[in-house]
GROMACS .gro file of C-alpha atoms in nm:
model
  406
    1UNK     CA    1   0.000   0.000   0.000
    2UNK     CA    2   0.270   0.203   0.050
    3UNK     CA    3   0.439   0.161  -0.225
    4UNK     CA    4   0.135   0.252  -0.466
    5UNK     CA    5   0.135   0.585  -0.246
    6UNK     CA    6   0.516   0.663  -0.321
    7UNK     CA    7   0.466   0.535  -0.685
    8UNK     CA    8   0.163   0.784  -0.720
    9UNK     CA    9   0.356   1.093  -0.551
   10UNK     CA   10   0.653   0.980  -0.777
   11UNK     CA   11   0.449   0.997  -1.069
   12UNK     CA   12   0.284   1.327  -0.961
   13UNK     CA   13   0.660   1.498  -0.922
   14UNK     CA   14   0.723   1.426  -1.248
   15UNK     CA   15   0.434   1.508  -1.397
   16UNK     CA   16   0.478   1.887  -1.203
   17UNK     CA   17   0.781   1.903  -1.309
   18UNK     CA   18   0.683   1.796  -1.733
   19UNK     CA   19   0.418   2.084  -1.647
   20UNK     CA   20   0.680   2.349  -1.507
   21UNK     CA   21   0.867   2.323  -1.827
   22UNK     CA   22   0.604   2.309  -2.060
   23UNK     CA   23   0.523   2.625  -1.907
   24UNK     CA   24   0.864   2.801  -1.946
   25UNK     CA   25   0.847   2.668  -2.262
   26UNK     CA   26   0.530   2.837  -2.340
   27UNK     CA   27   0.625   3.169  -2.191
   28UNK     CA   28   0.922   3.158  -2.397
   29UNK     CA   29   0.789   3.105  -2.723
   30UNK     CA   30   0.549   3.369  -2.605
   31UNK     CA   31   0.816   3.628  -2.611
   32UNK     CA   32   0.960   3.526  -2.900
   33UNK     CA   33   1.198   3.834  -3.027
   34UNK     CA   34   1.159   4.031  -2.702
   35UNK     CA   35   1.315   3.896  -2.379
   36UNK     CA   36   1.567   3.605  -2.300
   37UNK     CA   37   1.425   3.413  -1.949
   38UNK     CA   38   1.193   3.727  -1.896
   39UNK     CA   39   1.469   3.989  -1.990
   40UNK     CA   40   1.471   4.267  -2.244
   41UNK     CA   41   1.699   4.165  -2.544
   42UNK     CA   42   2.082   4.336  -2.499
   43UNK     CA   43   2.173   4.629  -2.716
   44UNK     CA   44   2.416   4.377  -2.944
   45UNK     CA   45   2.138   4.098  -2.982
   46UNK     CA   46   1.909   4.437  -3.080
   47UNK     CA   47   2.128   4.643  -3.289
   48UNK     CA   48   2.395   4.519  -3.558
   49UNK     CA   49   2.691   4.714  -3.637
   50UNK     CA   50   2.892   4.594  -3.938
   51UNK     CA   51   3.189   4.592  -3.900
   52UNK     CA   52   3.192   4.455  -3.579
   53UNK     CA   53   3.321   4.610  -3.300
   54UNK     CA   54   3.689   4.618  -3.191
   55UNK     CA   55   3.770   4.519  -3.541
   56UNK     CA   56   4.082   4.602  -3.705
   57UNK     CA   57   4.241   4.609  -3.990
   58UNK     CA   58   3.901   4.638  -4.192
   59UNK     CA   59   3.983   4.687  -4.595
   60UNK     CA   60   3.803   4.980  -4.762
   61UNK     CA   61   3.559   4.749  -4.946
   62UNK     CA   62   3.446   4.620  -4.603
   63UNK     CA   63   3.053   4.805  -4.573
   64UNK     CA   64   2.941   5.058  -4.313
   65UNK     CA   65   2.577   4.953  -4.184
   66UNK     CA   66   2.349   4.960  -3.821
   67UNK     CA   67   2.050   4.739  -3.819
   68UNK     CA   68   1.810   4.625  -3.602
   69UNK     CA   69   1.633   4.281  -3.568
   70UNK     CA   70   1.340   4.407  -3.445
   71UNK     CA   71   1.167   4.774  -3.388
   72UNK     CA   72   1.340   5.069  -3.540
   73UNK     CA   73   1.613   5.303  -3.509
   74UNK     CA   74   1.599   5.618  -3.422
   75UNK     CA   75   1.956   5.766  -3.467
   76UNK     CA   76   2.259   5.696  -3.541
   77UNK     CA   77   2.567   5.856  -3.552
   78UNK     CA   78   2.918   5.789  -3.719
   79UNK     CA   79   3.205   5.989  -3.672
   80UNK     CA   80   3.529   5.894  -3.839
   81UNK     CA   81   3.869   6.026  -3.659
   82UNK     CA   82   4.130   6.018  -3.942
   83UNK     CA   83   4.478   6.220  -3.951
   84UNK     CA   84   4.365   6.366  -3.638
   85UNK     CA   85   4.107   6.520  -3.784
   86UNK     CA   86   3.693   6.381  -3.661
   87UNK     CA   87   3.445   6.429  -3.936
   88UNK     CA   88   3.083   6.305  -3.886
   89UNK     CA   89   2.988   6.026  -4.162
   90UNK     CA   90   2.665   6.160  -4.364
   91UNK     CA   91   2.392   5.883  -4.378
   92UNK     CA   92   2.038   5.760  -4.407
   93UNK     CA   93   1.748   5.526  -4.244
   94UNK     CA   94   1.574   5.319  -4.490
   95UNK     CA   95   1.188   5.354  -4.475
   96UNK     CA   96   1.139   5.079  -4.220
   97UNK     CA   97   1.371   5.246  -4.011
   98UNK     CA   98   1.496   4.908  -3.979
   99UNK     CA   99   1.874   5.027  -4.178
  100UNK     CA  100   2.096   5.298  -4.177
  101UNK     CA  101   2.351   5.297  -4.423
  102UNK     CA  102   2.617   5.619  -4.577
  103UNK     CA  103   2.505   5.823  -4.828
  104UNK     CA  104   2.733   6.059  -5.038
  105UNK     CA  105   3.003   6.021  -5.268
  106UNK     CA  106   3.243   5.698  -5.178
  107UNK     CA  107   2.955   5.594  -4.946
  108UNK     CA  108   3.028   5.229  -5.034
  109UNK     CA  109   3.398   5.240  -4.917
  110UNK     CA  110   3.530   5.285  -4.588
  111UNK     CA  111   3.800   5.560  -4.525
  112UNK     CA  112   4.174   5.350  -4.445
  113UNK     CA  113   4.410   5.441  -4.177
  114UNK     CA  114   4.083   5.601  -3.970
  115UNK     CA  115   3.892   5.464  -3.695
  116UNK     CA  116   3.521   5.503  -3.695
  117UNK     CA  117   3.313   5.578  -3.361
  118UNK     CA  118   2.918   5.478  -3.428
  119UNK     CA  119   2.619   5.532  -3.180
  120UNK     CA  120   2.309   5.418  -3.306
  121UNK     CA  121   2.003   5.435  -3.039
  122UNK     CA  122   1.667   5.210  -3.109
  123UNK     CA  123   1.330   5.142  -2.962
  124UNK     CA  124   1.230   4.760  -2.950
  125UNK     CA  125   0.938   4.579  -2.989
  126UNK     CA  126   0.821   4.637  -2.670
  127UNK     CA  127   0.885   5.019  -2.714
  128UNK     CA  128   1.217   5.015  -2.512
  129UNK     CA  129   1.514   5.246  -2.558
  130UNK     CA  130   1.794   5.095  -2.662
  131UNK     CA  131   2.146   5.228  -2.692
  132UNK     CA  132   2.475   5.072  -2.876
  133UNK     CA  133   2.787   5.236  -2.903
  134UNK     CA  134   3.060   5.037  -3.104
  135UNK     CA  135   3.468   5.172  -3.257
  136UNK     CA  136   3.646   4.991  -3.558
  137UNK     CA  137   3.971   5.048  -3.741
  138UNK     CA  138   4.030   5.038  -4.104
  139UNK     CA  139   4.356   4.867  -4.285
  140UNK     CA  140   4.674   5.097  -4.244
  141UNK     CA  141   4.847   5.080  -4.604
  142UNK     CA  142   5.162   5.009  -4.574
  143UNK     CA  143   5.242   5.214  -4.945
  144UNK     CA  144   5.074   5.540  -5.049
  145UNK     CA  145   5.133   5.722  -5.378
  146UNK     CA  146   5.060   6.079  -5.460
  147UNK     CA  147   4.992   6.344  -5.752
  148UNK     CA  148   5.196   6.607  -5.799
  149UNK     CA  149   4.997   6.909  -5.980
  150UNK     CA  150   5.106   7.160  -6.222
  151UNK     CA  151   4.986   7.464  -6.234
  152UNK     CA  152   5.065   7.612  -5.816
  153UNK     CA  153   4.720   7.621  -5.655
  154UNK     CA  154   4.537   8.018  -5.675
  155UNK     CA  155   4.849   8.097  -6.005
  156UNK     CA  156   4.740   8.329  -6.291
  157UNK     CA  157   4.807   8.147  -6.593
  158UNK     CA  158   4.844   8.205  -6.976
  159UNK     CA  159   4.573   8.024  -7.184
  160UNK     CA  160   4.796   7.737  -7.318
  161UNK     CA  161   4.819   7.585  -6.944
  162UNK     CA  162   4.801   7.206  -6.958
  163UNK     CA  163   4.707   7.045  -6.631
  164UNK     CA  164   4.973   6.826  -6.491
  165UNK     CA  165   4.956   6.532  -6.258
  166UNK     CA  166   5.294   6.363  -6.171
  167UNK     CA  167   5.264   6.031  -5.955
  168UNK     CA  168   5.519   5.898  -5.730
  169UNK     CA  169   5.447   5.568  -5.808
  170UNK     CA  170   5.329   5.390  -6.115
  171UNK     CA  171   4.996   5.342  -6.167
  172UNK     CA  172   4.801   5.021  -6.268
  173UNK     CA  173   4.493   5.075  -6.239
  174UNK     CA  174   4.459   5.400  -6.414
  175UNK     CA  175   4.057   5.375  -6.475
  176UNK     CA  176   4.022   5.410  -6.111
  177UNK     CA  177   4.260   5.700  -6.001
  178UNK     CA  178   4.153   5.877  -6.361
  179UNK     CA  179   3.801   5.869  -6.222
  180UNK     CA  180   3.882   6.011  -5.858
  181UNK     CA  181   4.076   6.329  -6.064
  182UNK     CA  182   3.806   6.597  -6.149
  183UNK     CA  183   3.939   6.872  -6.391
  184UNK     CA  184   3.611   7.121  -6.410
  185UNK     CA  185   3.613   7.485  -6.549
  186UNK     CA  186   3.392   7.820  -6.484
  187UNK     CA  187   3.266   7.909  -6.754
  188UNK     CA  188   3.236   7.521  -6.847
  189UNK     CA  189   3.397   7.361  -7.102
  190UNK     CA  190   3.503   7.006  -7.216
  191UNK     CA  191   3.806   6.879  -7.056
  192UNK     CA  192   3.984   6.547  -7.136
  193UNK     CA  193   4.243   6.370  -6.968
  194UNK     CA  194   4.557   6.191  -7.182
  195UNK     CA  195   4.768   5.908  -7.024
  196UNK     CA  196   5.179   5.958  -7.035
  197UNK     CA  197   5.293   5.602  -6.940
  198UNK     CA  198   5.166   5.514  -6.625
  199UNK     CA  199   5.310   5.816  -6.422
  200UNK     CA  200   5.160   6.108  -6.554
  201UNK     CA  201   4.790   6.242  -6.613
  202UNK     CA  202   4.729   6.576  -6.834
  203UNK     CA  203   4.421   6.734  -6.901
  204UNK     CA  204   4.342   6.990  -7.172
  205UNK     CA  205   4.030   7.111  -7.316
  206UNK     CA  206   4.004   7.093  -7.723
  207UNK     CA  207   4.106   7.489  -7.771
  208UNK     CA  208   4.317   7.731  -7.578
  209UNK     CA  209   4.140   7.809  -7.251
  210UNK     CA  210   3.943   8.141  -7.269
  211UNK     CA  211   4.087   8.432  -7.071
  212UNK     CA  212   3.932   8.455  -6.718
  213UNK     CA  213   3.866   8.120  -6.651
  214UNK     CA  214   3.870   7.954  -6.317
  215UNK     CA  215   3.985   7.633  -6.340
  216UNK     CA  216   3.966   7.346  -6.017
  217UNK     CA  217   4.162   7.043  -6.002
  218UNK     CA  218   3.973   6.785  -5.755
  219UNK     CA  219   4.254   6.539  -5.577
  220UNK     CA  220   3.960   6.250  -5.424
  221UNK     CA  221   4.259   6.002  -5.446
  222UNK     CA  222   4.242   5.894  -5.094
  223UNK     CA  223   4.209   5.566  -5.035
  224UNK     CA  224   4.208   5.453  -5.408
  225UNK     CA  225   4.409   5.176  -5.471
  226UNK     CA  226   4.675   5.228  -5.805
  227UNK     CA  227   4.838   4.876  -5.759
  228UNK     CA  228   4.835   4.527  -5.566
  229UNK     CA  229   4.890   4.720  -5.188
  230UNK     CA  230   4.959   5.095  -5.274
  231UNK     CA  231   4.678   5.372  -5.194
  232UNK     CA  232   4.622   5.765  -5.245
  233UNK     CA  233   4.684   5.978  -4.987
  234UNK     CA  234   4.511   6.286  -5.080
  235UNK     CA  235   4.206   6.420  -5.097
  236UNK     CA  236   4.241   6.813  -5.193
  237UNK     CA  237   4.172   7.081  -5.461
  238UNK     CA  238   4.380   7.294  -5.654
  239UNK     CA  239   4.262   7.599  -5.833
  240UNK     CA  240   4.382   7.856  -6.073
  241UNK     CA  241   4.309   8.159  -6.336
  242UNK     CA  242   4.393   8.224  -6.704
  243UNK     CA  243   4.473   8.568  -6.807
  244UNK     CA  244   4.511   8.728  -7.105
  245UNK     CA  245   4.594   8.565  -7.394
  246UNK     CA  246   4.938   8.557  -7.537
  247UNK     CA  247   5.053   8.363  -7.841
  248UNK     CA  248   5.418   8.379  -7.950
  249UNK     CA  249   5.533   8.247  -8.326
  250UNK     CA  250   5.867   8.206  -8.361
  251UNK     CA  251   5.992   8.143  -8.736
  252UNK     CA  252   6.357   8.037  -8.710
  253UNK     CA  253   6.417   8.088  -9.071
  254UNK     CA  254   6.281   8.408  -9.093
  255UNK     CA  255   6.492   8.479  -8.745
  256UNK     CA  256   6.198   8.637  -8.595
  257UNK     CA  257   5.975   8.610  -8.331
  258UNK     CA  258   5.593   8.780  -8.368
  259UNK     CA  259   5.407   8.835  -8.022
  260UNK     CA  260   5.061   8.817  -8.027
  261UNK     CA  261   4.784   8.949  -7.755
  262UNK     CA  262   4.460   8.838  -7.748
  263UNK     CA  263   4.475   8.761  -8.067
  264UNK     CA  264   4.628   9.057  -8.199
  265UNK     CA  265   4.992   9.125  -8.307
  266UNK     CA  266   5.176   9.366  -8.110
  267UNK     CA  267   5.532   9.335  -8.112
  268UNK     CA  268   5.800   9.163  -8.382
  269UNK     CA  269   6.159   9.090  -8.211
  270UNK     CA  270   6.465   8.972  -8.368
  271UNK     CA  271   6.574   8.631  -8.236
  272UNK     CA  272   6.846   8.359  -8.325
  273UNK     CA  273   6.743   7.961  -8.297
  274UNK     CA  274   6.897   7.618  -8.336
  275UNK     CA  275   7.179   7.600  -8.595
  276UNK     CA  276   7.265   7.339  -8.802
  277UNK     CA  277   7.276   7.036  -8.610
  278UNK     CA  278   7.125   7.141  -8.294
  279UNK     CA  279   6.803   7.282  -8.432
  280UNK     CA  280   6.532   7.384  -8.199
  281UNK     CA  281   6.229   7.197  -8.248
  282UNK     CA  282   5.954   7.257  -8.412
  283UNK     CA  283   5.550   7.286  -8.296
  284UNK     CA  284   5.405   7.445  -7.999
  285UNK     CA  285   5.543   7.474  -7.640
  286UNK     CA  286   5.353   7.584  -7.354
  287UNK     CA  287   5.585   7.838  -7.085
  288UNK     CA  288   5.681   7.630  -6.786
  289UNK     CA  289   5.936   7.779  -6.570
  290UNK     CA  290   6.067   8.139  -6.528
  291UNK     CA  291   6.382   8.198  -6.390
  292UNK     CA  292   6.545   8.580  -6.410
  293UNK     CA  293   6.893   8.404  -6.375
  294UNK     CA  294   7.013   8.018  -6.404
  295UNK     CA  295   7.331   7.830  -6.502
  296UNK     CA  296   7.309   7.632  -6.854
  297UNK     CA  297   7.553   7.358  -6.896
  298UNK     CA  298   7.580   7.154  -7.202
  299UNK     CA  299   7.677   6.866  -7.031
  300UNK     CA  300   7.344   6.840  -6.858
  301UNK     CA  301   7.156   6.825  -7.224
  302UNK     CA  302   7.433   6.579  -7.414
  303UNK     CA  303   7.634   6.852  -7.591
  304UNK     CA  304   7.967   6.734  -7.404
  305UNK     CA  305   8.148   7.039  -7.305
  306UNK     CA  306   8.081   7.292  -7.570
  307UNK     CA  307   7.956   7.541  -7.313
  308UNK     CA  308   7.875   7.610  -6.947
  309UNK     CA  309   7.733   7.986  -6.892
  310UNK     CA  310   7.645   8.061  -6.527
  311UNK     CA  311   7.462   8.348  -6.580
  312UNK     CA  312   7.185   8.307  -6.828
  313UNK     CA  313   6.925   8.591  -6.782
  314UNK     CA  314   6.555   8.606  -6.845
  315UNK     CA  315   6.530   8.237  -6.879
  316UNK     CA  316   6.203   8.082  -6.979
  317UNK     CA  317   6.151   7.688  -6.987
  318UNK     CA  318   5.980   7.543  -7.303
  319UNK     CA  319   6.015   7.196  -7.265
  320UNK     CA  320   6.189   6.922  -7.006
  321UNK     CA  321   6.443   6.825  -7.195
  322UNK     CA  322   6.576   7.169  -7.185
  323UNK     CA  323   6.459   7.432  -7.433
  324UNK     CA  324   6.420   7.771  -7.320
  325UNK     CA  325   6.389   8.130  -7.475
  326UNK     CA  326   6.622   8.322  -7.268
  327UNK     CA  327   6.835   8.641  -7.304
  328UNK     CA  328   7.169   8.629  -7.468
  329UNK     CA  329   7.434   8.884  -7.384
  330UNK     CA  330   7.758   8.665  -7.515
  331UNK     CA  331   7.637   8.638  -7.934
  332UNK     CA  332   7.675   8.970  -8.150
  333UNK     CA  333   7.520   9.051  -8.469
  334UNK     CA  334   7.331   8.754  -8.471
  335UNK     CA  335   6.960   8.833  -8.355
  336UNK     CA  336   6.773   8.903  -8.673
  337UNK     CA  337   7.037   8.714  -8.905
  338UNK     CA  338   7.143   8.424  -8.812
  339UNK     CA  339   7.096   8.064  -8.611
  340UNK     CA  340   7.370   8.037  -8.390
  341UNK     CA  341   7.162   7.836  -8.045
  342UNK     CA  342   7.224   7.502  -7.936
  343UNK     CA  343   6.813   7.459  -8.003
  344UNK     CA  344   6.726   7.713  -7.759
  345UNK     CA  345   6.558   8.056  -7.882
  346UNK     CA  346   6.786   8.365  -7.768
  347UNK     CA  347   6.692   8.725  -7.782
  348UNK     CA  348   6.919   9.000  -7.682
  349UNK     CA  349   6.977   9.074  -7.362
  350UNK     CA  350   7.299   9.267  -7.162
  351UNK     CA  351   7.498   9.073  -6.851
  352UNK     CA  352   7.281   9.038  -6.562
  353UNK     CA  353   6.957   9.116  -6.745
  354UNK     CA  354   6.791   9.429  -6.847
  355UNK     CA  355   6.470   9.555  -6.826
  356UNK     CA  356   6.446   9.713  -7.171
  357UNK     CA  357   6.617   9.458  -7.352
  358UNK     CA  358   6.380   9.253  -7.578
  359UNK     CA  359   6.477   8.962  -7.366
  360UNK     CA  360   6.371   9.140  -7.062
  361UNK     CA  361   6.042   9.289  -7.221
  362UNK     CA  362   5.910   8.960  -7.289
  363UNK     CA  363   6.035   8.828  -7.005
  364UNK     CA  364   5.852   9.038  -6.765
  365UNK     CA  365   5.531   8.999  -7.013
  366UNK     CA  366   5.483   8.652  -7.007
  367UNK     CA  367   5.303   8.412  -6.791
  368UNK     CA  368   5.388   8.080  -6.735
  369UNK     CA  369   5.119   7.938  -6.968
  370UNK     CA  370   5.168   8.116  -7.239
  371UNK     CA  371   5.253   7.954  -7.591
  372UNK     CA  372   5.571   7.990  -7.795
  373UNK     CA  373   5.497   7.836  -8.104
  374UNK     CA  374   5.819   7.749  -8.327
  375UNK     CA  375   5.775   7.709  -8.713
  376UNK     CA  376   6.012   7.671  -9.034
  377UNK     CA  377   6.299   7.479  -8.819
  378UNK     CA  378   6.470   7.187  -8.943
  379UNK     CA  379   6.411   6.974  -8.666
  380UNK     CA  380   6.115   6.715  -8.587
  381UNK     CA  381   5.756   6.886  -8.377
  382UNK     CA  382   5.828   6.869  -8.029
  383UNK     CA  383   5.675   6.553  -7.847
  384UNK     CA  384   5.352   6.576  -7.665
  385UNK     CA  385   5.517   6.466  -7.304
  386UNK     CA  386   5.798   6.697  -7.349
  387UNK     CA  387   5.690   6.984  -7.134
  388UNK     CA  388   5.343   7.060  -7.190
  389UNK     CA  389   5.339   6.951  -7.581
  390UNK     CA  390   5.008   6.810  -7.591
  391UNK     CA  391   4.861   7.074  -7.745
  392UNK     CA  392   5.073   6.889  -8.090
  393UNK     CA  393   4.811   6.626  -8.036
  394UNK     CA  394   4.438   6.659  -8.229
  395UNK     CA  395   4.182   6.604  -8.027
  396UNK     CA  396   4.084   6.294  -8.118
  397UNK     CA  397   4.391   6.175  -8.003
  398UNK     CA  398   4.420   6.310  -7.714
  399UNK     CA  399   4.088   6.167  -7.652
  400UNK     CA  400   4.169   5.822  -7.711
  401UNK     CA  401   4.467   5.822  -7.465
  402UNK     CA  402   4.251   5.816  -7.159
  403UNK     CA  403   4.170   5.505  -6.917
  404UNK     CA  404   3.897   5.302  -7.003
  405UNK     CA  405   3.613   5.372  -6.744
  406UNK     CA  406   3.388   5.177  -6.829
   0.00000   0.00000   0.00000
């Protein structure tokens, strides 16, 4: 008898005990999505940061999003702290307010070398308040290139200025650093870019630019990668002006050099080119480099030792490989009559450099900019990447030597 009543309080125990977790059972599928064992769900279960928090070394491609499993945001906030510098990340909540994700231009790449700092506060589906604050770091490159830009930011300018990029490192993918380079003009005009090797990036519009125009050169190359591990490190504008117009035609059989202003001519001046042998070139050259004194030695442009002057005056650079126009003090008799250069362009000048020479009128009249055009020489057109030649090229040409992009 006693055993039935042990058997029967046995059986009872267990069956309280089926029934006490059939119960918790129940409540819990009851709160499905709200509470854990009767608890509000944590603010990481709630709200989803990508990428996670703490990480580190997170590439550019990684994603920036905060969402919620269940309920809504109602802010968030994302402040990136990069070169010292904190700038708050612009961005938007989907519809649902279920998503917030960047907006903006290079929304859908994370900044590298930066940490971000992101606070995001949501209301569940119980209407609780909810609050999540999460840090990540992005991949520190280990290479970086930059662009060196020609024209100096805020210079005046004549209107044969070619816009220069020179990169420190070669570039492979060219589509993608051409597209982070924005060349734009006020009053607008077409502007194309023209590949030189995989180093250099000029842009030009199809005609001489129009006097007054501002011009801005965008930098966005942070951050874009140019080869297997190597990324930009800038992200900065450059502008500058055109003046007047000046156009210079120098016909080195004639001996002569005609200066023209906005179109007009205003001045002829006696000059002496290339002779035989080392002719100047021919075709137009864009004004690079002014210098009211500099040292020419022919051994720096392969002419051995046939001269070294120390004192040049009025010197202005045509093209890299070492043409200028530049005052002449040491040749006699010559300007006017005869070729006697080693392919530079000479006017006369005096020792030290005078104002009212024709060397030192032009000198202090010209812009760097400005075109000296050289026709009737015995020598080959100057090449396009030699100085600031690319106005040589038509414009279908230069056209066709940009990246692909699409």
């Amino acid at each position: 008898m006693r055993t039935a009543v042990r058997r029967a309080r046995h059986a009872g125990a267990t069956l309280g005990a089926v029934l006490t977790w059939a119960g918790l059972m129940g409540a819990l599928a009851g709160c499905e999505g709200d509470t854990v064992f009767g608890k509000p769900r944590s603010a990481k279960e709630l709200i989803r940061v990508t990428p996670d928090d703490r990480a580190k070394d997170v590439r550019a491609g990684g994603g920036l999003q905060v969402t919620v499993r269940e309920g809504r945001l109602e802010s968030v906030k994302v402040v990136r702290v990069q070169d010292a510098e904190e700038r708050s990340v612009p961005g938007r909540l989907e519809r649902d307010s279920m998503r917030w994700r960047p907006t903006g231009p290079g929304a859908d790449r994370l900044a590298l070398a930066a940490q971000y700092r992101v606070d995001a506060v949501a209301m569940d589906g119980q209407g609780r308040r909810v609050a999540r604050h999460t840090t990540f770091r992005t991949y520190v490159p280990d290479k970086r290139f930059i662009g060196y830009v020609t024209p100096e930011h805020r210079a005046e300018v004549g209107t044969g200025m070619i816009v220069k990029v020179a990169f420190n490192r070669g570039i492979e993918n060219r589509a993608a650093v051409q597209r982070a380079i924005r060349v734009t003009a006020e009053p607008g005009v077409r502007i194309a870019p023209h590949w030189f090797g995989r180093s250099r990036l000029d842009f030009r519009p199809r005609h001489y630019w129009r006097p007054g125009t501002k011009v801005t050169v965008d930098l966005g190359l942070r951050d874009v990668q140019a080869a297997p591990g190597v990324y930009g490190r800038q992200d900065k504008a450059f502008t500058f002006t055109v003046g007047r117009s000046q156009v210079s035609v120098v016909d080195a059989a004639a001996h002569t050099m005609r200066v023209h202003r906005a179109g007009k001519p205003v001045e002829t001046v006696p000059i002496t080119a290339g002779a035989r042998g080392s002719t100047t070139y021919n075709g137009r050259m864009v004004v690079s480099e002014k210098l009211d004194v500099t040292r020419m030695d022919s051994r720096t442009v392969g002419f051995g030792g046939e001269y070294d002057i120390p004192d040049v005056p009025h010197a202005i650079r045509l093209t890299d490989s070492g043409t200028f126009l530049h005052g002449n003090y040491w040749s006699r008799g010559v300007f006017g009559r005869s070729n006697v250069s080693h392919g530079c362009v000479g006017l006369r000048d005096v020792r030290g450099g005078g104002p009212r020479t024709p060397a030192g009128r032009f000198f202090d009249r010209s812009l760097v900019g400005d075109v000296v055009e050289v026709r009737n020489s015995a020598d080959k057109k100057v090449a396009a990447d030699n100085g600031m030649g690319g106005w040589n090229m038509d414009w279908a040409a230069w056209k066709a030597g940009g990246a692909v992009t699409s």
